Short mmCIF file of C-alpha atoms (C1' of nucleotides) in Angstrom, two decimals:
data_model
loop_
_atom_site.label_atom_id
_atom_site.label_comp_id
_atom_site.label_asym_id
_atom_site.label_seq_id
_atom_site.Cartn_x
_atom_site.Cartn_y
_atom_site.Cartn_z
CA MET A 1 135.68 179.17 190.50
CA GLU A 2 133.90 176.40 192.27
CA LYS A 3 134.58 172.96 190.96
CA PRO A 4 131.38 171.12 190.13
CA LEU A 5 131.92 167.94 192.13
CA ASP A 6 133.30 169.69 195.17
CA LYS A 7 130.05 169.91 197.02
CA LEU A 8 129.14 166.36 196.23
CA PHE A 9 132.42 164.93 197.46
CA ASP A 10 132.31 167.16 200.52
CA LYS A 11 129.17 165.41 201.54
CA PHE A 12 130.99 162.11 201.58
CA LEU A 13 133.84 163.58 203.59
CA GLN A 14 131.91 165.35 206.28
CA GLY A 15 129.53 163.46 208.43
CA GLN A 16 129.94 159.76 208.88
CA GLY A 17 127.92 158.55 205.96
CA ILE A 18 125.22 155.99 206.16
CA PHE A 19 126.84 152.60 206.46
CA LYS A 20 129.10 151.37 209.20
CA ASP A 21 129.35 147.86 207.79
CA ARG A 22 127.37 147.30 204.64
CA ASP A 23 128.30 143.63 204.49
CA ALA A 24 126.11 142.91 207.49
CA LEU A 25 123.15 143.22 205.13
CA ARG A 26 124.48 140.79 202.56
CA PRO A 27 123.15 137.26 202.39
CA THR A 28 126.59 135.76 203.06
CA TYR A 29 127.00 137.51 206.39
CA VAL A 30 126.96 135.26 209.44
CA PRO A 31 126.08 137.26 212.56
CA ASN A 32 127.21 136.38 216.08
CA ASP A 33 123.72 135.50 217.08
CA LEU A 34 120.86 134.07 215.10
CA PRO A 35 117.56 135.07 216.63
CA TYR A 36 114.42 132.87 216.29
CA ARG A 37 116.42 129.92 215.04
CA GLY A 38 117.40 128.50 218.40
CA GLU A 39 115.35 125.36 217.87
CA GLN A 40 116.91 124.55 214.51
CA MET A 41 120.41 125.34 215.73
CA GLY A 42 119.83 123.12 218.72
CA ARG A 43 118.68 120.21 216.62
CA ILE A 44 121.49 120.45 214.09
CA GLY A 45 123.97 120.99 216.88
CA SER A 46 122.85 117.92 218.76
CA ILE A 47 122.97 115.83 215.61
CA LEU A 48 126.46 117.02 214.70
CA GLY A 49 127.71 116.95 218.27
CA PRO A 50 129.00 113.36 218.17
CA ALA A 51 131.57 114.53 215.61
CA LEU A 52 133.50 116.05 218.51
CA ARG A 53 134.01 112.58 219.92
CA GLY A 54 134.96 111.21 216.55
CA ALA A 55 131.63 109.50 215.97
CA PRO A 56 129.98 110.07 212.59
CA PRO A 57 126.85 112.23 212.79
CA SER A 58 123.63 111.33 210.99
CA ASN A 59 122.81 112.95 207.70
CA ILE A 60 120.37 115.84 207.81
CA LEU A 61 117.87 117.33 205.43
CA CYS A 62 116.84 120.96 205.99
CA TYR A 63 113.67 122.31 204.46
CA GLY A 64 112.35 125.81 204.24
CA LYS A 65 111.58 128.57 201.79
CA THR A 66 114.15 131.06 200.61
CA GLY A 67 115.41 133.46 203.21
CA THR A 68 114.40 131.39 206.23
CA GLY A 69 117.93 131.01 207.48
CA LYS A 70 118.79 127.48 206.36
CA THR A 71 122.15 128.38 204.90
CA VAL A 72 123.19 130.79 207.59
CA VAL A 73 122.21 128.40 210.38
CA SER A 74 124.20 125.56 208.86
CA ARG A 75 127.22 127.78 208.37
CA TYR A 76 126.90 129.08 211.90
CA VAL A 77 126.60 125.67 213.52
CA LEU A 78 129.57 124.31 211.58
CA GLU A 79 131.66 127.32 212.47
CA GLN A 80 130.85 126.86 216.16
CA LEU A 81 131.51 123.16 215.94
CA VAL A 82 134.97 123.67 214.50
CA ASN A 83 135.73 126.43 217.00
CA LYS A 84 134.73 124.20 219.86
CA ALA A 85 136.88 121.38 218.59
CA VAL A 86 139.91 123.62 218.25
CA GLU A 87 139.28 125.11 221.65
CA SER A 88 139.07 121.70 223.27
CA LYS A 89 142.04 120.44 221.30
CA VAL A 90 140.19 117.55 219.72
CA ASN A 91 140.24 116.61 216.08
CA ALA A 92 138.24 119.31 214.27
CA PRO A 93 135.85 118.00 211.62
CA LEU A 94 136.47 118.99 208.03
CA THR A 95 133.73 121.02 206.46
CA ALA A 96 132.69 122.00 202.98
CA HIS A 97 129.89 124.11 201.64
CA VAL A 98 128.74 123.30 198.13
CA ASN A 99 126.11 125.30 196.32
CA CYS A 100 124.58 122.72 194.04
CA ARG A 101 122.86 125.27 191.84
CA ILE A 102 126.27 126.50 190.74
CA VAL A 103 128.26 123.32 191.18
CA GLY A 104 125.90 120.96 189.46
CA THR A 105 127.81 117.94 188.22
CA ASN A 106 129.32 114.96 189.94
CA TYR A 107 132.79 115.96 188.88
CA ARG A 108 132.53 119.53 190.05
CA VAL A 109 131.04 118.54 193.39
CA LEU A 110 133.97 116.22 193.96
CA LYS A 111 136.39 118.90 192.80
CA THR A 112 134.93 121.32 195.35
CA LEU A 113 135.27 118.72 198.08
CA CYS A 114 138.88 118.03 197.07
CA ASP A 115 139.69 121.71 197.32
CA ALA A 116 137.99 121.94 200.70
CA ILE A 117 140.22 119.27 202.23
CA GLY A 118 143.31 120.19 200.29
CA ALA A 119 143.43 117.03 198.22
CA THR A 120 145.92 117.33 195.39
CA MET A 121 147.27 115.38 192.48
CA GLN A 122 150.32 113.21 193.02
CA ASP A 123 152.63 116.02 191.95
CA GLY A 124 151.04 118.32 194.50
CA SER A 125 149.16 120.51 192.06
CA ASP A 126 145.48 121.29 192.47
CA VAL A 127 142.92 118.96 191.00
CA PRO A 128 142.07 120.32 187.54
CA PHE A 129 138.66 121.77 186.67
CA THR A 130 138.17 119.14 184.06
CA GLY A 131 139.94 116.38 182.28
CA LEU A 132 140.12 113.61 184.84
CA PRO A 133 137.81 110.63 184.76
CA THR A 134 135.21 111.03 187.48
CA ASP A 135 136.39 107.82 189.11
CA GLU A 136 139.87 109.17 189.48
CA ILE A 137 138.90 112.38 191.20
CA ARG A 138 136.72 110.30 193.45
CA SER A 139 139.62 108.15 194.51
CA ILE A 140 141.88 111.16 194.99
CA PHE A 141 139.28 112.57 197.34
CA LYS A 142 138.89 109.30 199.19
CA LYS A 143 142.60 108.84 199.55
CA GLN A 144 143.13 112.27 201.04
CA LEU A 145 140.20 111.84 203.38
CA GLU A 146 141.50 108.47 204.57
CA SER A 147 144.92 109.88 205.26
CA ASP A 148 143.42 112.38 207.65
CA SER A 149 141.14 109.97 209.46
CA LYS A 150 138.56 112.57 210.19
CA ILE A 151 134.88 113.35 210.14
CA MET A 152 133.82 115.51 207.24
CA VAL A 153 130.58 117.43 207.18
CA VAL A 154 129.44 118.41 203.71
CA VAL A 155 126.71 120.99 203.28
CA LEU A 156 124.90 120.57 199.99
CA ASP A 157 123.07 123.83 199.52
CA GLU A 158 120.08 123.80 197.18
CA VAL A 159 120.32 120.04 196.65
CA ASP A 160 116.95 120.08 194.99
CA SER A 161 118.45 121.77 191.96
CA LEU A 162 120.76 118.80 191.56
CA VAL A 163 117.87 116.43 191.23
CA LYS A 164 115.72 118.84 189.26
CA ARG A 165 118.29 119.37 186.58
CA ASP A 166 118.67 115.68 186.00
CA VAL A 167 116.84 113.18 188.14
CA ASN A 168 119.18 110.28 187.38
CA GLN A 169 122.41 112.17 187.56
CA GLY A 170 121.34 114.00 190.70
CA ASN A 171 120.45 110.76 192.40
CA ASP A 172 123.74 109.26 191.28
CA ILE A 173 125.73 112.08 192.84
CA LEU A 174 123.88 111.80 196.13
CA TYR A 175 124.02 108.03 196.11
CA GLY A 176 127.74 108.17 195.44
CA LEU A 177 128.31 110.48 198.38
CA THR A 178 126.12 108.66 200.84
CA ARG A 179 127.62 105.34 199.88
CA MET A 180 131.16 106.57 200.21
CA ASN A 181 131.14 105.79 203.91
CA SER A 182 131.06 102.10 203.22
CA GLU A 183 134.22 102.46 201.14
CA LEU A 184 136.07 104.37 203.82
CA ASP A 185 137.85 102.77 206.73
CA ARG A 186 138.98 105.49 209.03
CA SER A 187 137.02 108.55 207.93
CA ARG A 188 133.36 109.34 207.68
CA ILE A 189 131.29 111.78 205.67
CA SER A 190 128.03 113.19 206.81
CA ILE A 191 125.82 115.34 204.69
CA ILE A 192 123.57 118.27 205.39
CA GLY A 193 121.20 118.72 202.48
CA ILE A 194 119.44 122.04 202.13
CA SER A 195 116.35 122.36 200.02
CA ASN A 196 113.72 125.01 199.57
CA ASP A 197 111.42 122.65 197.79
CA LEU A 198 109.32 120.38 199.95
CA THR A 199 108.38 118.11 197.08
CA PHE A 200 112.04 117.40 196.46
CA LYS A 201 111.87 114.20 198.50
CA ASP A 202 109.47 112.65 196.03
CA MET A 203 112.04 112.81 193.29
CA LEU A 204 114.72 111.11 195.31
CA ASP A 205 115.65 107.51 194.87
CA PRO A 206 114.32 105.68 197.95
CA ARG A 207 117.80 104.33 198.71
CA VAL A 208 119.20 107.85 198.72
CA LEU A 209 116.33 109.21 200.74
CA SER A 210 116.66 106.61 203.45
CA THR A 211 120.28 107.51 204.14
CA LEU A 212 120.16 111.20 203.38
CA GLY A 213 116.99 111.90 205.27
CA GLU A 214 117.92 110.29 208.57
CA GLU A 215 117.09 113.53 210.31
CA GLU A 216 114.92 116.37 209.10
CA VAL A 217 114.88 119.97 210.22
CA ILE A 218 112.13 122.32 209.14
CA PHE A 219 112.60 126.06 208.80
CA ALA A 220 109.31 127.93 209.01
CA PRO A 221 109.10 131.38 207.41
CA TYR A 222 109.71 134.34 209.67
CA ASN A 223 106.66 136.36 210.65
CA ALA A 224 106.62 140.16 210.66
CA VAL A 225 107.67 140.41 214.30
CA GLU A 226 110.63 138.11 213.83
CA LEU A 227 111.70 139.92 210.69
CA LYS A 228 111.66 143.12 212.64
CA GLY A 229 113.87 141.59 215.30
CA ILE A 230 116.37 140.41 212.74
CA LEU A 231 116.40 143.79 211.06
CA GLN A 232 116.96 145.57 214.34
CA GLN A 233 119.92 143.35 215.09
CA ARG A 234 121.50 143.99 211.71
CA VAL A 235 120.73 147.68 211.68
CA GLU A 236 122.97 148.17 214.67
CA ILE A 237 125.86 146.51 212.91
CA ALA A 238 125.31 147.88 209.46
CA PHE A 239 124.37 151.51 210.02
CA HIS A 240 125.83 154.33 212.01
CA PRO A 241 123.73 155.23 215.04
CA GLY A 242 120.82 157.50 214.30
CA VAL A 243 120.77 156.80 210.61
CA ILE A 244 117.66 154.72 211.03
CA GLY A 245 115.98 157.02 213.47
CA ASP A 246 112.43 156.24 212.65
CA GLU A 247 111.05 152.93 213.87
CA GLY A 248 108.60 153.09 211.00
CA VAL A 249 111.40 152.32 208.59
CA ILE A 250 112.09 148.93 210.10
CA ASN A 251 108.40 148.20 210.43
CA LEU A 252 107.89 148.99 206.80
CA VAL A 253 110.75 146.82 205.62
CA GLY A 254 109.49 143.99 207.80
CA ALA A 255 105.95 144.35 206.53
CA LEU A 256 107.00 144.42 202.89
CA ALA A 257 109.18 141.34 203.31
CA ALA A 258 106.52 139.52 205.31
CA GLN A 259 104.30 139.78 202.28
CA GLU A 260 106.95 137.81 200.44
CA HIS A 261 106.48 134.74 202.65
CA GLY A 262 108.78 136.13 205.35
CA ASP A 263 111.96 136.16 203.32
CA ALA A 264 114.72 137.60 205.49
CA ARG A 265 117.16 137.81 202.61
CA ARG A 266 114.72 140.01 200.79
CA ALA A 267 114.21 142.18 203.86
CA LEU A 268 117.93 142.76 204.28
CA ASP A 269 118.33 143.41 200.59
CA LEU A 270 115.59 145.99 200.77
CA LEU A 271 117.18 147.72 203.71
CA ARG A 272 120.58 147.78 202.04
CA THR A 273 119.17 149.18 198.81
CA ALA A 274 117.29 151.84 200.78
CA GLY A 275 120.54 152.76 202.51
CA GLU A 276 122.41 152.97 199.25
CA LEU A 277 119.71 155.15 197.83
CA ALA A 278 119.95 157.53 200.77
CA GLU A 279 123.72 157.53 200.50
CA ARG A 280 123.70 158.34 196.83
CA ARG A 281 121.38 161.26 197.40
CA GLY A 282 123.52 162.56 200.19
CA ASP A 283 120.77 162.18 202.73
CA GLU A 284 121.83 161.65 206.30
CA ARG A 285 119.05 159.35 207.35
CA VAL A 286 117.18 156.48 205.82
CA LEU A 287 113.49 157.23 205.63
CA GLN A 288 110.38 155.32 204.70
CA ASP A 289 110.42 156.97 201.31
CA HIS A 290 113.81 155.46 200.62
CA VAL A 291 112.41 152.05 201.45
CA ARG A 292 109.47 152.45 199.11
CA GLU A 293 111.80 153.67 196.42
CA ALA A 294 114.13 150.73 197.06
CA GLN A 295 111.23 148.34 196.67
CA LYS A 296 110.61 149.79 193.24
CA VAL A 297 114.28 149.66 192.31
CA ILE A 298 114.55 146.00 193.26
CA GLU A 299 111.42 145.12 191.37
CA ARG A 300 112.55 147.08 188.34
CA ASP A 301 115.94 145.42 188.35
CA ALA A 302 114.32 142.02 188.55
CA ILE A 303 112.13 142.80 185.56
CA THR A 304 115.02 144.23 183.54
CA ASP A 305 116.96 141.11 184.31
CA THR A 306 114.28 138.69 183.21
CA VAL A 307 113.58 140.60 180.01
CA LYS A 308 117.23 140.89 179.10
CA THR A 309 117.88 137.21 179.51
CA LEU A 310 114.84 136.22 177.49
CA PRO A 311 115.49 134.18 174.33
CA MET A 312 115.21 136.21 171.14
CA GLN A 313 111.91 134.67 170.09
CA SER A 314 110.29 135.48 173.42
CA LYS A 315 111.64 139.00 173.21
CA ALA A 316 110.07 139.35 169.80
CA VAL A 317 106.73 138.17 171.17
CA LEU A 318 106.95 140.52 174.13
CA PHE A 319 107.91 143.29 171.78
CA SER A 320 104.86 142.68 169.63
CA VAL A 321 102.67 143.04 172.72
CA TYR A 322 104.50 146.25 173.51
CA VAL A 323 104.02 147.64 170.00
CA LEU A 324 100.29 146.98 170.15
CA ALA A 325 100.00 148.46 173.63
CA ASP A 326 101.99 151.46 172.52
CA LYS A 327 99.51 152.09 169.77
CA GLY A 328 97.04 152.65 172.56
CA GLN A 329 95.25 149.38 171.99
CA ASN A 330 93.68 148.08 175.17
CA ASP A 331 92.48 144.69 174.07
CA ILE A 332 95.22 142.65 172.47
CA TYR A 333 94.34 139.19 171.18
CA THR A 334 96.53 136.28 170.23
CA GLY A 335 95.75 136.69 166.53
CA GLU A 336 96.91 140.30 166.26
CA CYS A 337 99.84 139.60 168.47
CA PHE A 338 100.88 136.81 166.16
CA ASN A 339 100.57 139.03 163.09
CA VAL A 340 102.74 141.73 164.58
CA TYR A 341 105.15 139.11 165.80
CA SER A 342 105.46 137.71 162.28
CA GLU A 343 106.47 141.10 160.95
CA ILE A 344 108.99 141.60 163.71
CA ALA A 345 110.45 138.18 163.13
CA LYS A 346 110.74 138.91 159.44
CA SER A 347 112.48 142.21 159.99
CA LEU A 348 114.82 140.54 162.47
CA SER A 349 115.41 137.75 159.95
CA LEU A 350 114.34 135.37 162.68
CA ASP A 351 112.52 132.13 161.92
CA THR A 352 108.81 132.79 162.18
CA LEU A 353 107.39 130.33 164.64
CA THR A 354 103.96 128.79 164.32
CA GLN A 355 101.03 130.31 166.11
CA ARG A 356 100.86 127.25 168.32
CA ARG A 357 104.39 127.87 169.53
CA VAL A 358 103.85 131.60 169.95
CA SER A 359 100.82 130.77 172.04
CA ASP A 360 103.07 128.79 174.36
CA LEU A 361 105.57 131.64 174.51
CA ILE A 362 102.75 133.97 175.47
CA SER A 363 101.83 131.60 178.30
CA GLU A 364 105.45 131.58 179.44
CA LEU A 365 105.61 135.36 179.50
CA ASP A 366 102.41 135.28 181.52
CA MET A 367 103.94 132.92 184.07
CA MET A 368 106.97 135.15 184.37
CA GLY A 369 104.65 137.99 185.23
CA LEU A 370 105.65 140.18 182.32
CA ILE A 371 102.18 140.07 180.81
CA ASN A 372 98.72 139.11 182.00
CA THR A 373 96.49 136.89 179.93
CA THR A 374 92.90 135.75 180.26
CA VAL A 375 91.13 133.31 178.01
CA ILE A 376 87.92 134.92 176.86
CA SER A 377 85.24 134.12 174.36
CA LYS A 378 84.08 136.69 171.87
CA GLY A 379 81.13 134.54 170.93
CA ARG A 380 80.70 134.34 167.23
CA TYR A 381 84.11 135.95 166.88
CA GLY A 382 85.91 133.10 168.49
CA ARG A 383 87.75 132.22 171.63
CA THR A 384 91.14 133.70 172.38
CA LYS A 385 93.50 135.10 174.96
CA LYS A 386 93.27 138.71 176.01
CA ILE A 387 96.77 140.03 176.65
CA LYS A 388 97.92 142.98 178.71
CA LEU A 389 101.37 144.20 179.68
CA ALA A 390 101.88 143.56 183.38
CA VAL A 391 104.73 146.03 183.76
CA SER A 392 105.07 149.65 182.79
CA LYS A 393 105.11 150.32 179.08
CA LYS A 394 107.92 152.78 179.56
CA GLN A 395 110.21 150.29 181.20
CA ILE A 396 109.62 147.53 178.68
CA GLY A 397 110.13 150.04 175.89
CA ALA A 398 113.42 151.18 177.39
CA ILE A 399 114.75 147.68 177.89
CA LEU A 400 113.78 146.51 174.44
CA ALA A 401 115.20 149.65 172.85
CA ASP A 402 118.42 148.75 174.57
CA ASP A 403 118.65 145.61 172.51
CA THR A 404 120.39 146.65 169.31
CA ARG A 405 118.69 144.12 167.10
CA LEU A 406 115.24 144.87 168.40
CA SER A 407 115.53 148.63 168.28
CA LYS A 408 116.41 148.35 164.62
CA ALA A 409 113.30 146.29 164.02
CA ALA A 410 111.36 148.83 166.01
CA ARG A 411 112.28 151.56 163.55
CA ASP A 412 111.15 149.36 160.69
CA ILE A 413 107.81 148.62 162.21
CA ILE A 414 106.77 151.70 164.13
CA GLY A 415 108.35 153.90 161.49
"C1'" DC B 1 68.56 126.37 171.14
"C1'" DC B 2 71.97 125.72 167.74
"C1'" DT B 3 76.03 127.22 165.15
"C1'" DC B 4 80.33 128.32 164.36
"C1'" DC B 5 84.36 131.46 165.05
"C1'" DA B 6 89.21 131.70 166.40
"C1'" DC B 7 91.71 130.23 169.04
"C1'" DC B 8 93.08 126.93 173.31
"C1'" DG B 9 95.88 123.33 174.73
"C1'" DG B 10 96.98 118.14 174.76
"C1'" DA B 11 99.67 114.62 172.28
"C1'" DA B 12 102.90 112.76 169.35
"C1'" DC B 13 106.64 113.44 166.68
"C1'" DG B 14 111.11 115.68 164.43
"C1'" DT B 15 115.65 117.70 164.99
"C1'" DG B 16 120.06 119.19 166.38
"C1'" DA B 17 123.21 120.00 170.27
"C1'" DG B 18 125.64 118.22 173.99
"C1'" DG B 19 126.98 114.46 177.26
"C1'" DA B 20 127.92 109.83 178.78
"C1'" DG B 21 129.58 105.42 177.79
"C1'" DT B 22 132.65 102.32 175.38
"C1'" DA C 1 136.31 108.17 167.56
"C1'" DC C 2 132.16 106.31 167.79
"C1'" DT C 3 127.41 105.44 169.02
"C1'" DC C 4 123.64 106.14 171.94
"C1'" DC C 5 120.69 109.06 175.01
"C1'" DT C 6 118.58 112.86 176.59
"C1'" DC C 7 116.63 117.39 176.26
"C1'" DA C 8 115.13 121.68 174.73
"C1'" DC C 9 112.79 123.66 171.25
"C1'" DG C 10 109.48 123.37 167.49
"C1'" DT C 11 106.01 121.47 164.40
"C1'" DT C 12 101.79 118.98 162.97
"C1'" DC C 13 97.49 117.45 163.94
"C1'" DC C 14 93.37 117.85 166.15
"C1'" DG C 15 89.58 117.55 169.49
"C1'" DG C 16 87.51 121.04 172.52
"C1'" DT C 17 84.86 125.25 173.75
"C1'" DG C 18 82.20 130.00 175.66
"C1'" DG C 19 79.05 132.63 174.03
"C1'" DA C 20 77.17 136.34 170.23
"C1'" DG C 21 74.24 136.07 166.76
"C1'" DG C 22 70.98 133.86 164.01
#
DNA sequence: CCTCCACCGGAACGTGAGGAGT
DNA sequence: ACTCCTCACGTTCCGGTGGAGG
């Protein structure tokens, strides 16, 4: 008798599969060559260059939207810089890469920097995650840095999030870092700040800005042609030859990503998802259909993610819109929505918010793109918002049914 | 042309949780 | 351990308004 999975597994065994090196399509991958970013690499390189002679480089701010290569370029340049130093047997600069969206407090930034240079407590153990006064970890870091007498280049990725989360605290962290040089004798720190928000400068303390923004490097979005070039380069590393036979595939991926302000990360993500799709189906080549399908998958995942992480009250509001839409009602107004919401909240034993608040939640859902709203006037019958689901009813229904609390309420209300 | 509905959306304020400072 | 601040989330209050119907 034939075993049921035999054929499926055979497919994986025979043939070479789709991917040669899937990681080449991940955002963390640093290729050997970065096309279309020669100018930026050159600028950053020439600014950091003095580090090879032991002179402290200026601080740099890099601007550009997501997926324009800011992070990868900075990683690449630092890597090359260190390589060159080792090769020429000069003191290699220390480097650290801090993602400020994840590492968002003064203490944790310092902790990351300590780890990067191998600074330890007096007994030789690692600096703890928490528990020390911030001043102490600061002096541990300084002490270690002084003992090495080196240049350290710190990349602060997504610095804007530091300042956005807390303007004062963010400025304090940056001020503390930029000012550290004046407290050091033999070592120097220089900072590369990376931001995808151009208005970020406005929120900075002028003192911080003047030191941090000594040099600025702008990363323009990639256009469709450049995206295509990048894709072609990665395709050769990531896929087995012939898997992407059709040039239309790359063109399509490039075109779709170019619509998203030339986001290379998105383009690579799309290509990888398309490849995974083809792989899972046992297809030998990646076709345009896979790409279109991948686009849908990515979008669907993004929606599922936002809905799942919604606060309970917002879910209840969204659910009320869904219930009304599911009844086949085309025009949903704030008033009805609020009534249904009230019932849902009651059956969930949730506090029933005021209509004013619900109105704000509706606006939030609108901004997230889960629903569409328009303010309309019904003349004598008042002025209100007309609400429509912006995503497929089926998907919202499925996600909300997944939530145990909500699905119970659903049975109460829909019956 | 005026009225008046049913809500919009700004403003000010209340509250409890979580940090920072001391 | 204590107070003080800040912030997110909500509430209360209220002036504002596009247009159907009189």
